[in-house]
Amino acid sequence: MSFRPHPTPVALAIAMAIAASSAVSAPADPVVVQTLAPVVLTTTRMSDPLQVDTDPKAPRQPIPAHDGADLLKSIPGFSVIRKGATDGDPVFRGAAGSRLGILLDGQELYGGCGGRMDPPTAYVYPESYDRVRILKGPQSVRYGAGQSAGVVLFERDYQRPQAWRVSADASLTLARFGRNDQMLDAGLASPDFYLRAGGTRADADNYRDGNGKEIHSFYTRWSSHAALGWTPDADTRAELSVDLSDGEAAYADRGMDGAKFRRENSSLLFEKKRISSLWKAVEARLYRNHADHVMDNYSLRPNPGTAMSYAAMNPDRTTQGGRVSVTLTPAGPWELTLGVDAKQDDHRYRSAMMKGSAQAATQLYLSLPRQYDIKSRQSGVFGEASVQLSEQRKILAGLRVDRHHAEDLRPDGFSAATSPVNTTRGQADKRTLSSGFVRYEQRLPDSGGYVYAGLGHSERFPDYWERLHKSPAGGSVFLSVKPEKLTQLDVGASVVVGALQLSVSGFYGRSADYILLNWDKGQTRNVDTTSYGGELDARYKLSPAWDLTGSLAYVHGQNRTDHKPLAQQPPLELRLGSNYSHERLTLGVLWRLVASQDRFDLGSGNIVANGKDLGPTPGFGVLSLNAGYRFNEKFLLTAGIDNLLDKAYAEHLSRAGQSAGMSGMDLYPPNTRINEPGRTVWAKLQFSY
């Protein structure tokens, strides 16, 4: 059986119908000529040194799923650990998990699943946000502790109007394999108050790969958000916001599916700008996130009904925290941001294993009290300064110090790492860690570009998932795993030469005590590593209507302790595109080329359950086409064909199928990477008012 957590939003259908009716009867709006960028995004570029901004509302190719990870994988440098249609784990420059910070409107969120069935991006419907900002490398200290690979910020904007204003954005996406997404985001604002609310729903059936094989991968998700704000003047804002979401998802890579992904969030924000010549801004935020997750082997897949074969797990996680910062301008060229942040993260669990029926398993876990397994605390202070040496030259630097505390509450026999006795139960790991950076930036006035070089250091406390396994000596690794320490050099440039726009970024990093998991042995251990690589983006304007685009991403990781490749590193990836834009019409082609990968560490990987290297992978190429037509300022229709040639392929960073598990069925061949969707035809209609 399969439950559908929420009906299609009626408000969206009404809004689309009214808007369509008005579009037919009203005079045509002026033609909008797209000259700066194609309607369908196939690549992005750095907007500032080490920063990439992208519009999550813009249609893009390949068409992303409803979650945040699939949007990120369209940005050079990002990969996704795949397990089917949804809920992949994002990877940036070969780094995954808590090395990559994910913040939703400034708030940290962690999923509940011990196997990473619900990474933070699983709770993100990107189009409900106004902007996604990526900060590369350990080159900022404002957004949390230990985020060595970088930070991804999903943000909603607000602009105070001069008079009453009504706004609305809506979209409808239809695609092969039963894909059906709806989004509605509406706002009502005056100079003093505003209300913003919206909802999304995403639904898809099982997809088929290029060989025609059906993949157990269907899903349904819905989300809603609302914000009430007070803006007594142009420089003051107070906002109360709430979010609620839920869903279900089927997976071919494991013995259970996700039957529940409920998230409840509340947040309170206050900000004040332009206070005086010294006090530029003050910002404060409090938040609470609760993720309640259920995985079982009977809701979304057939169960053979053998004796005592029904199982369910119900972990949950509550993360609450806050942040206060002030921005000062003590002298003309100086700007200084000082702040404190803290969070409390509590994980609990309950389960019903090997019961005689689905009803018995459900009733049992619902009747059990939740038990804590790991509690974590963090508090930190940070400062970030910039000094403008001249109109073109600037130096930035930052430092943060964090106090961490993690307590092991797992009972004896909780897992293989705690059987038969949990030797670290009741004990705590306490550390004080620091991170910092310094960076030089110089603008190139003749070309409108820039160059930069930065050196950063990040110390990362072991996360929840890394503490669940055994140590190489046996027994719990909770106290013996060491914090990970990365020192990295980041360099880059962006130039415009005639019709050519070019940006390049590179990095070289050395880690001491890198935290590596070996899934074949069920162990967590520390090793020393080296990584280097970078990204290149280019756009060449052939004519006012035609342009060529290209991007290249590469990373090379080495395990220096074991003298072998670092596990779970993506292969070289090249994207080539061409776009035509004239008045209302756009046309585009995207050719994605991925090299073979023969550098691997069999059985080793990261915190995704069994997210390990399976061996080498061949290269592949995927060709896709898109087109767009803007009817007027309000309506945009885009369409495309992904994987035009119906290629059968799998990503190197992909989970594998497993042999018959608790459900007694093989959903995909064991130890075989899960193939991606075959030819996919899609269309998207957007309305903006």
PDB file of N, CA, C and O in Angstrom, residues 570-616:
ATOM      1  N   PRO A 570      34.402  11.935  -6.882  1.00  0.00           N
ATOM      2  CA  PRO A 570      33.738  11.946  -8.194  1.00  0.00           C
ATOM      3  C   PRO A 570      34.751  12.024  -9.327  1.00  0.00           C
ATOM      4  O   PRO A 570      35.864  12.530  -9.145  1.00  0.00           O
ATOM      5  N   PRO A 571      34.398  11.550 -10.517  1.00  0.00           N
ATOM      6  CA  PRO A 571      35.300  11.631 -11.665  1.00  0.00           C
ATOM      7  C   PRO A 571      35.264  13.020 -12.312  1.00  0.00           C
ATOM      8  O   PRO A 571      34.436  13.869 -11.968  1.00  0.00           O
ATOM      9  N   LEU A 572      36.180  13.242 -13.223  1.00  0.00           N
ATOM     10  CA  LEU A 572      36.219  14.464 -14.024  1.00  0.00           C
ATOM     11  C   LEU A 572      34.898  14.628 -14.772  1.00  0.00           C
ATOM     12  O   LEU A 572      34.384  13.671 -15.351  1.00  0.00           O
ATOM     13  N   GLU A 573      34.348  15.850 -14.761  1.00  0.00           N
ATOM     14  CA  GLU A 573      33.067  16.098 -15.422  1.00  0.00           C
ATOM     15  C   GLU A 573      33.149  17.368 -16.263  1.00  0.00           C
ATOM     16  O   GLU A 573      33.578  18.416 -15.795  1.00  0.00           O
ATOM     17  N   LEU A 574      32.696  17.251 -17.522  1.00  0.00           N
ATOM     18  CA  LEU A 574      32.671  18.364 -18.467  1.00  0.00           C
ATOM     19  C   LEU A 574      31.240  18.568 -18.942  1.00  0.00           C
ATOM     20  O   LEU A 574      30.549  17.603 -19.275  1.00  0.00           O
ATOM     21  N   ARG A 575      30.801  19.827 -18.971  1.00  0.00           N
ATOM     22  CA  ARG A 575      29.482  20.166 -19.514  1.00  0.00           C
ATOM     23  C   ARG A 575      29.654  21.186 -20.623  1.00  0.00           C
ATOM     24  O   ARG A 575      30.295  22.228 -20.423  1.00  0.00           O
ATOM     25  N   LEU A 576      29.068  20.894 -21.767  1.00  0.00           N
ATOM     26  CA  LEU A 576      29.100  21.786 -22.918  1.00  0.00           C
ATOM     27  C   LEU A 576      27.669  22.125 -23.314  1.00  0.00           C
ATOM     28  O   LEU A 576      26.809  21.243 -23.364  1.00  0.00           O
ATOM     29  N   GLY A 577      27.421  23.398 -23.577  1.00  0.00           N
ATOM     30  CA  GLY A 577      26.075  23.807 -23.944  1.00  0.00           C
ATOM     31  C   GLY A 577      26.081  24.908 -24.981  1.00  0.00           C
ATOM     32  O   GLY A 577      27.081  25.603 -25.191  1.00  0.00           O
ATOM     33  N   SER A 578      24.964  25.045 -25.641  1.00  0.00           N
ATOM     34  CA  SER A 578      24.750  26.138 -26.585  1.00  0.00           C
ATOM     35  C   SER A 578      23.326  26.631 -26.416  1.00  0.00           C
ATOM     36  O   SER A 578      22.391  25.825 -26.259  1.00  0.00           O
ATOM     37  N   ASN A 579      23.153  27.956 -26.415  1.00  0.00           N
ATOM     38  CA  ASN A 579      21.848  28.543 -26.160  1.00  0.00           C
ATOM     39  C   ASN A 579      21.539  29.623 -27.182  1.00  0.00           C
ATOM     40  O   ASN A 579      22.403  30.435 -27.539  1.00  0.00           O
ATOM     41  N   TYR A 580      20.293  29.627 -27.633  1.00  0.00           N
ATOM     42  CA  TYR A 580      19.793  30.632 -28.568  1.00  0.00           C
ATOM     43  C   TYR A 580      18.651  31.365 -27.891  1.00  0.00           C
ATOM     44  O   TYR A 580      17.741  30.745 -27.320  1.00  0.00           O
ATOM     45  N   SER A 581      18.681  32.695 -27.920  1.00  0.00           N
ATOM     46  CA  SER A 581      17.651  33.498 -27.277  1.00  0.00           C
ATOM     47  C   SER A 581      17.307  34.681 -28.161  1.00  0.00           C
ATOM     48  O   SER A 581      18.167  35.515 -28.470  1.00  0.00           O
ATOM     49  N   HIS A 582      16.047  34.743 -28.576  1.00  0.00           N
ATOM     50  CA  HIS A 582      15.598  35.847 -29.422  1.00  0.00           C
ATOM     51  C   HIS A 582      14.173  36.203 -29.037  1.00  0.00           C
ATOM     52  O   HIS A 582      13.242  35.406 -29.203  1.00  0.00           O
ATOM     53  N   GLU A 583      14.016  37.420 -28.513  1.00  0.00           N
ATOM     54  CA  GLU A 583      12.716  37.903 -28.075  1.00  0.00           C
ATOM     55  C   GLU A 583      12.054  36.904 -27.131  1.00  0.00           C
ATOM     56  O   GLU A 583      12.549  36.660 -26.036  1.00  0.00           O
ATOM     57  N   ARG A 584      10.957  36.261 -27.546  1.00  0.00           N
ATOM     58  CA  ARG A 584      10.215  35.381 -26.643  1.00  0.00           C
ATOM     59  C   ARG A 584      10.760  33.954 -26.593  1.00  0.00           C
ATOM     60  O   ARG A 584      10.452  33.202 -25.684  1.00  0.00           O
ATOM     61  N   LEU A 585      11.549  33.558 -27.554  1.00  0.00           N
ATOM     62  CA  LEU A 585      11.922  32.157 -27.741  1.00  0.00           C
ATOM     63  C   LEU A 585      13.354  31.886 -27.311  1.00  0.00           C
ATOM     64  O   LEU A 585      14.257  32.676 -27.583  1.00  0.00           O
ATOM     65  N   THR A 586      13.570  30.749 -26.648  1.00  0.00           N
ATOM     66  CA  THR A 586      14.918  30.273 -26.344  1.00  0.00           C
ATOM     67  C   THR A 586      15.022  28.803 -26.716  1.00  0.00           C
ATOM     68  O   THR A 586      14.051  28.038 -26.594  1.00  0.00           O
ATOM     69  N   LEU A 587      16.204  28.409 -27.147  1.00  0.00           N
ATOM     70  CA  LEU A 587      16.503  27.018 -27.465  1.00  0.00           C
ATOM     71  C   LEU A 587      17.858  26.677 -26.857  1.00  0.00           C
ATOM     72  O   LEU A 587      18.739  27.546 -26.778  1.00  0.00           O
ATOM     73  N   GLY A 588      18.046  25.441 -26.444  1.00  0.00           N
ATOM     74  CA  GLY A 588      19.315  25.087 -25.828  1.00  0.00           C
ATOM     75  C   GLY A 588      19.629  23.612 -25.949  1.00  0.00           C
ATOM     76  O   GLY A 588      18.736  22.770 -26.128  1.00  0.00           O
ATOM     77  N   VAL A 589      20.908  23.306 -25.858  1.00  0.00           N
ATOM     78  CA  VAL A 589      21.379  21.932 -25.847  1.00  0.00           C
ATOM     79  C   VAL A 589      22.446  21.799 -24.765  1.00  0.00           C
ATOM     80  O   VAL A 589      23.231  22.727 -24.535  1.00  0.00           O
ATOM     81  N   LEU A 590      22.451  20.687 -24.072  1.00  0.00           N
ATOM     82  CA  LEU A 590      23.421  20.418 -23.012  1.00  0.00           C
ATOM     83  C   LEU A 590      23.995  19.027 -23.225  1.00  0.00           C
ATOM     84  O   LEU A 590      23.255  18.052 -23.372  1.00  0.00           O
ATOM     85  N   TRP A 591      25.327  18.940 -23.235  1.00  0.00           N
ATOM     86  CA  TRP A 591      26.012  17.660 -23.370  1.00  0.00           C
ATOM     87  C   TRP A 591      26.883  17.471 -22.144  1.00  0.00           C
ATOM     88  O   TRP A 591      27.842  18.204 -21.932  1.00  0.00           O
ATOM     89  N   ARG A 592      26.508  16.508 -21.312  1.00  0.00           N
ATOM     90  CA  ARG A 592      27.240  16.216 -20.081  1.00  0.00           C
ATOM     91  C   ARG A 592      28.145  15.020 -20.321  1.00  0.00           C
ATOM     92  O   ARG A 592      27.677  13.941 -20.697  1.00  0.00           O
ATOM     93  N   LEU A 593      29.445  15.218 -20.088  1.00  0.00           N
ATOM     94  CA  LEU A 593      30.439  14.176 -20.312  1.00  0.00           C
ATOM     95  C   LEU A 593      31.157  13.881 -18.998  1.00  0.00           C
ATOM     96  O   LEU A 593      31.725  14.786 -18.384  1.00  0.00           O
ATOM     97  N   VAL A 594      31.120  12.629 -18.568  1.00  0.00           N
ATOM     98  CA  VAL A 594      31.734  12.209 -17.318  1.00  0.00           C
ATOM     99  C   VAL A 594      32.781  11.147 -17.624  1.00  0.00           C
ATOM    100  O   VAL A 594      32.498  10.159 -18.316  1.00  0.00           O
ATOM    101  N   ALA A 595      33.981  11.366 -17.125  1.00  0.00           N
ATOM    102  CA  ALA A 595      35.080  10.442 -17.394  1.00  0.00           C
ATOM    103  C   ALA A 595      34.936   9.172 -16.555  1.00  0.00           C
ATOM    104  O   ALA A 595      34.187   9.123 -15.576  1.00  0.00           O
ATOM    105  N   SER A 596      35.668   8.156 -16.955  1.00  0.00           N
ATOM    106  CA  SER A 596      35.729   6.942 -16.144  1.00  0.00           C
ATOM    107  C   SER A 596      36.459   7.252 -14.832  1.00  0.00           C
ATOM    108  O   SER A 596      37.231   8.199 -14.749  1.00  0.00           O
ATOM    109  N   GLN A 597      36.204   6.429 -13.839  1.00  0.00           N
ATOM    110  CA  GLN A 597      36.869   6.596 -12.549  1.00  0.00           C
ATOM    111  C   GLN A 597      37.471   5.260 -12.133  1.00  0.00           C
ATOM    112  O   GLN A 597      36.753   4.279 -11.878  1.00  0.00           O
ATOM    113  N   ASP A 598      38.799   5.203 -12.108  1.00  0.00           N
ATOM    114  CA  ASP A 598      39.476   3.978 -11.694  1.00  0.00           C
ATOM    115  C   ASP A 598      40.247   4.162 -10.391  1.00  0.00           C
ATOM    116  O   ASP A 598      41.015   3.291  -9.990  1.00  0.00           O
ATOM    117  N   ARG A 599      40.028   5.287  -9.707  1.00  0.00           N
ATOM    118  CA  ARG A 599      40.647   5.527  -8.411  1.00  0.00           C
ATOM    119  C   ARG A 599      39.585   5.274  -7.335  1.00  0.00           C
ATOM    120  O   ARG A 599      38.605   6.017  -7.233  1.00  0.00           O
ATOM    121  N   PHE A 600      39.763   4.241  -6.548  1.00  0.00           N
ATOM    122  CA  PHE A 600      38.767   3.881  -5.546  1.00  0.00           C
ATOM    123  C   PHE A 600      39.432   3.130  -4.407  1.00  0.00           C
ATOM    124  O   PHE A 600      40.559   2.633  -4.532  1.00  0.00           O
ATOM    125  N   ASP A 601      38.706   3.058  -3.291  1.00  0.00           N
ATOM    126  CA  ASP A 601      39.147   2.305  -2.109  1.00  0.00           C
ATOM    127  C   ASP A 601      37.992   1.380  -1.738  1.00  0.00           C
ATOM    128  O   ASP A 601      37.042   1.790  -1.067  1.00  0.00           O
ATOM    129  N   LEU A 602      38.050   0.162  -2.199  1.00  0.00           N
ATOM    130  CA  LEU A 602      36.940  -0.775  -2.094  1.00  0.00           C
ATOM    131  C   LEU A 602      36.461  -0.921  -0.647  1.00  0.00           C
ATOM    132  O   LEU A 602      37.248  -1.214   0.248  1.00  0.00           O
ATOM    133  N   GLY A 603      35.174  -0.669  -0.443  1.00  0.00           N
ATOM    134  CA  GLY A 603      34.567  -0.838   0.876  1.00  0.00           C
ATOM    135  C   GLY A 603      34.597   0.380   1.761  1.00  0.00           C
ATOM    136  O   GLY A 603      33.899   0.427   2.773  1.00  0.00           O
ATOM    137  N   SER A 604      35.413   1.398   1.417  1.00  0.00           N
ATOM    138  CA  SER A 604      35.515   2.600   2.246  1.00  0.00           C
ATOM    139  C   SER A 604      34.633   3.709   1.679  1.00  0.00           C
ATOM    140  O   SER A 604      34.340   3.747   0.481  1.00  0.00           O
ATOM    141  N   GLY A 605      34.235   4.630   2.554  1.00  0.00           N
ATOM    142  CA  GLY A 605      33.370   5.706   2.093  1.00  0.00           C
ATOM    143  C   GLY A 605      33.051   6.700   3.176  1.00  0.00           C
ATOM    144  O   GLY A 605      33.885   7.021   4.025  1.00  0.00           O
ATOM    145  N   ASN A 606      31.803   7.166   3.177  1.00  0.00           N
ATOM    146  CA  ASN A 606      31.388   8.225   4.087  1.00  0.00           C
ATOM    147  C   ASN A 606      30.160   7.811   4.876  1.00  0.00           C
ATOM    148  O   ASN A 606      29.842   6.626   4.952  1.00  0.00           O
ATOM    149  N   ILE A 607      29.456   8.782   5.459  1.00  0.00           N
ATOM    150  CA  ILE A 607      28.430   8.466   6.446  1.00  0.00           C
ATOM    151  C   ILE A 607      27.122   7.956   5.860  1.00  0.00           C
ATOM    152  O   ILE A 607      26.273   7.472   6.609  1.00  0.00           O
ATOM    153  N   VAL A 608      26.915   8.058   4.550  1.00  0.00           N
ATOM    154  CA  VAL A 608      25.719   7.465   3.956  1.00  0.00           C
ATOM    155  C   VAL A 608      25.773   5.955   4.173  1.00  0.00           C
ATOM    156  O   VAL A 608      26.818   5.330   3.975  1.00  0.00           O
ATOM    157  N   ALA A 609      24.673   5.340   4.572  1.00  0.00           N
ATOM    158  CA  ALA A 609      24.670   3.909   4.867  1.00  0.00           C
ATOM    159  C   ALA A 609      25.204   3.118   3.676  1.00  0.00           C
ATOM    160  O   ALA A 609      24.659   3.182   2.577  1.00  0.00           O
ATOM    161  N   ASN A 610      26.286   2.390   3.900  1.00  0.00           N
ATOM    162  CA  ASN A 610      26.953   1.637   2.839  1.00  0.00           C
ATOM    163  C   ASN A 610      27.324   2.520   1.655  1.00  0.00           C
ATOM    164  O   ASN A 610      27.386   2.045   0.516  1.00  0.00           O
ATOM    165  N   GLY A 611      27.563   3.798   1.922  1.00  0.00           N
ATOM    166  CA  GLY A 611      28.039   4.705   0.884  1.00  0.00           C
ATOM    167  C   GLY A 611      29.522   4.504   0.686  1.00  0.00           C
ATOM    168  O   GLY A 611      30.343   5.236   1.242  1.00  0.00           O
ATOM    169  N   LYS A 612      29.862   3.501  -0.096  1.00  0.00           N
ATOM    170  CA  LYS A 612      31.248   3.068  -0.198  1.00  0.00           C
ATOM    171  C   LYS A 612      31.640   2.880  -1.650  1.00  0.00           C
ATOM    172  O   LYS A 612      30.800   2.778  -2.547  1.00  0.00           O
ATOM    173  N   ASP A 613      32.930   2.816  -1.895  1.00  0.00           N
ATOM    174  CA  ASP A 613      33.441   2.534  -3.233  1.00  0.00           C
ATOM    175  C   ASP A 613      33.158   1.079  -3.586  1.00  0.00           C
ATOM    176  O   ASP A 613      33.437   0.155  -2.796  1.00  0.00           O
ATOM    177  N   LEU A 614      32.621   0.883  -4.788  1.00  0.00           N
ATOM    178  CA  LEU A 614      32.269  -0.453  -5.265  1.00  0.00           C
ATOM    179  C   LEU A 614      33.208  -0.948  -6.350  1.00  0.00           C
ATOM    180  O   LEU A 614      33.069  -2.067  -6.817  1.00  0.00           O
ATOM    181  N   GLY A 615      34.145  -0.098  -6.760  1.00  0.00           N
ATOM    182  CA  GLY A 615      35.042  -0.450  -7.847  1.00  0.00           C
ATOM    183  C   GLY A 615      35.034   0.632  -8.911  1.00  0.00           C
ATOM    184  O   GLY A 615      34.471   1.717  -8.721  1.00  0.00           O
ATOM    185  N   PRO A 616      35.660   0.375 -10.055  1.00  0.00           N
ATOM    186  CA  PRO A 616      35.743   1.389 -11.111  1.00  0.00           C
ATOM    187  C   PRO A 616      34.404   1.571 -11.821  1.00  0.00           C
ATOM    188  O   PRO A 616      33.517   0.724 -11.741  1.00  0.00           O
TER     189      PRO A 616
END
